[in-house]
GROMACS .gro file of C-alpha atoms in nm:
model
  138
    1MET     CA    1   0.087  -1.789   0.530
    2GLN     CA    2   0.351  -1.669   0.286
    3ILE     CA    3   0.323  -1.359   0.065
    4GLU     CA    4   0.277  -1.582  -0.242
    5GLU     CA    5  -0.034  -1.739  -0.084
    6VAL     CA    6  -0.169  -1.397   0.012
    7ILE     CA    7  -0.118  -1.271  -0.344
    8ALA     CA    8  -0.303  -1.579  -0.476
    9LEU     CA    9  -0.593  -1.504  -0.239
   10LEU     CA   10  -0.603  -1.142  -0.355
   11LYS     CA   11  -0.611  -1.249  -0.719
   12GLU     CA   12  -0.901  -1.487  -0.643
   13LYS     CA   13  -1.096  -1.199  -0.487
   14ASN     CA   14  -1.031  -0.959  -0.777
   15GLU     CA   15  -1.356  -0.791  -0.876
   16PRO     CA   16  -1.439  -0.704  -1.236
   17VAL     CA   17  -1.440  -0.330  -1.304
   18PRO     CA   18  -1.508  -0.132  -1.623
   19LYS     CA   19  -1.147  -0.017  -1.651
   20PRO     CA   20  -0.917  -0.279  -1.492
   21LEU     CA   21  -0.587  -0.172  -1.345
   22ILE     CA   22  -0.260  -0.294  -1.492
   23LEU     CA   23   0.053  -0.405  -1.314
   24PRO     CA   24   0.355  -0.176  -1.310
   25THR     CA   25   0.678  -0.278  -1.472
   26GLU     CA   26   0.999  -0.332  -1.276
   27ASP     CA   27   1.120   0.003  -1.411
   28GLU     CA   28   0.806   0.183  -1.290
   29VAL     CA   29   0.846   0.035  -0.941
   30SER     CA   30   1.215   0.129  -0.934
   31CYS     CA   31   1.130   0.482  -1.053
   32ALA     CA   32   0.880   0.520  -0.767
   33GLU     CA   33   1.146   0.407  -0.519
   34LYS     CA   34   1.384   0.666  -0.659
   35ASP     CA   35   1.121   0.942  -0.654
   36LEU     CA   36   1.033   0.862  -0.293
   37SER     CA   37   1.395   0.798  -0.185
   38PHE     CA   38   1.263   0.476  -0.037
   39LYS     CA   39   1.347   0.108  -0.094
   40PHE     CA   40   1.029  -0.098  -0.095
   41PRO     CA   41   1.040  -0.397   0.143
   42ALA     CA   42   1.044  -0.734  -0.036
   43GLN     CA   43   0.680  -0.827   0.037
   44TYR     CA   44   0.552  -0.488  -0.070
   45ARG     CA   45   0.762  -0.489  -0.388
   46LYS     CA   46   0.631  -0.837  -0.474
   47PHE     CA   47   0.275  -0.716  -0.418
   48MET     CA   48   0.333  -0.413  -0.641
   49LEU     CA   49   0.468  -0.625  -0.925
   50GLU     CA   50   0.220  -0.912  -0.898
   51ALA     CA   51  -0.107  -0.796  -0.741
   52SER     CA   52  -0.135  -0.417  -0.727
   53CYS     CA   53  -0.390  -0.444  -1.009
   54VAL     CA   54  -0.639  -0.621  -0.780
   55THR     CA   55  -0.966  -0.443  -0.713
   56PHE     CA   56  -1.142  -0.575  -0.404
   57GLY     CA   57  -1.360  -0.425  -0.134
   58VAL     CA   58  -1.312  -0.072  -0.007
   59ARG     CA   59  -0.934  -0.062   0.027
   60GLU     CA   60  -0.741   0.100  -0.257
   61PRO     CA   61  -0.366   0.074  -0.202
   62GLY     CA   62  -0.156   0.338  -0.377
   63LEU     CA   63  -0.020   0.266  -0.721
   64VAL     CA   64   0.302   0.364  -0.897
   65LEU     CA   65   0.176   0.382  -1.254
   66PRO     CA   66   0.215   0.710  -1.442
   67ASP     CA   67  -0.079   0.948  -1.493
   68LEU     CA   68  -0.289   0.831  -1.198
   69GLN     CA   69  -0.567   1.016  -1.022
   70PRO     CA   70  -0.429   1.175  -0.702
   71TYR     CA   71  -0.641   0.957  -0.472
   72CYS     CA   72  -0.467   0.638  -0.588
   73CYS     CA   73  -0.115   0.768  -0.655
   74LEU     CA   74   0.140   0.633  -0.406
   75ARG     CA   75   0.364   0.937  -0.449
   76ARG     CA   76   0.076   1.178  -0.381
   77MET     CA   77  -0.054   0.973  -0.087
   78THR     CA   78   0.292   0.978   0.068
   79LYS     CA   79   0.336   1.352   0.010
   80ASP     CA   80  -0.004   1.427   0.164
   81GLY     CA   81   0.061   1.191   0.454
   82ARG     CA   82   0.398   1.343   0.534
   83GLN     CA   83   0.246   1.692   0.526
   84SER     CA   84  -0.010   1.567   0.779
   85GLY     CA   85   0.254   1.422   1.012
   86VAL     CA   86   0.345   1.073   0.889
   87PRO     CA   87   0.709   1.010   0.987
   88LYS     CA   88   0.958   1.071   0.705
   89ASP     CA   89   1.094   0.716   0.722
   90PHE     CA   90   0.751   0.576   0.621
   91ILE     CA   91   0.555   0.593   0.299
   92VAL     CA   92   0.177   0.589   0.283
   93PHE     CA   93   0.048   0.286   0.096
   94CYS     CA   94  -0.325   0.321   0.166
   95GLU     CA   95  -0.549   0.609   0.272
   96GLU     CA   96  -0.859   0.567   0.487
   97ASN     CA   97  -1.080   0.872   0.545
   98GLY     CA   98  -0.785   1.103   0.610
   99ASN     CA   99  -0.591   0.840   0.805
  100TYR     CA  100  -0.300   0.649   0.655
  101PHE     CA  101  -0.161   0.296   0.655
  102THR     CA  102   0.217   0.324   0.632
  103ILE     CA  103   0.522   0.107   0.579
  104ASN     CA  104   0.894   0.164   0.634
  105GLU     CA  105   1.192   0.009   0.456
  106LYS     CA  106   1.214  -0.265   0.721
  107GLY     CA  107   0.855  -0.367   0.641
  108ASN     CA  108   0.702  -0.236   0.963
  109ILE     CA  109   0.338  -0.137   0.923
  110GLY     CA  110   0.200   0.175   1.088
  111TYR     CA  111  -0.125   0.366   1.111
  112TYR     CA  112  -0.142   0.744   1.121
  113ASP     CA  113  -0.457   0.886   1.280
  114HIS     CA  114  -0.525   1.242   1.165
  115ASP     CA  115  -0.764   1.312   1.454
  116ASP     CA  116  -0.511   1.269   1.733
  117LEU     CA  117  -0.198   1.309   1.514
  118THR     CA  118  -0.050   0.978   1.625
  119HIS     CA  119   0.145   0.716   1.432
  120ASN     CA  120   0.132   0.369   1.583
  121LEU     CA  121   0.316   0.058   1.471
  122HIS     CA  122   0.123  -0.264   1.427
  123ASN     CA  123   0.234  -0.621   1.481
  124GLY     CA  124   0.298  -0.806   1.161
  125ASP     CA  125   0.412  -0.719   0.814
  126PHE     CA  126   0.256  -0.628   0.480
  127LYS     CA  127   0.106  -0.972   0.417
  128ASP     CA  128  -0.054  -0.960   0.762
  129TRP     CA  129  -0.204  -0.619   0.678
  130VAL     CA  130  -0.350  -0.760   0.357
  131ILE     CA  131  -0.503  -1.055   0.546
  132GLU     CA  132  -0.640  -0.854   0.837
  133ASN     CA  133  -0.725  -0.516   0.686
  134TRP     CA  134  -0.794  -0.577   0.319
  135LEU     CA  135  -0.919  -0.934   0.295
  136GLU     CA  136  -1.049  -0.915   0.654
  137LEU     CA  137  -0.986  -1.286   0.711
  138GLU     CA  138  -0.883  -1.264   1.075
   0.00000   0.00000   0.00000
């Protein structure tokens, strides 16, 4: 499955909420990259620009929009994750009860466990994470 198909699936699953999220602009995504000194991998960038407004299930990936609550701010998630031990070449894109899903510039997905202070790489890329961990299709 290609990232475009995964984004279409996410959009189909979007749940109505009282205050829907909006998509960031290209400039807002580029500003986040600059602030984090991190180039978003192609799949992740595409997700940010086309589907980061999706609300579905319990996962809440970090956002790059200005004036966000700390719990959903990608910059804050990454800062907190790095202070906890996430490697500096990864950003945190989703928090889970004090643990972090991470991604590096090559698109490798990791998981940082705060209990045993380990960071493990997973097979697959961002679209695979969406399918397996957010949509829970496999």
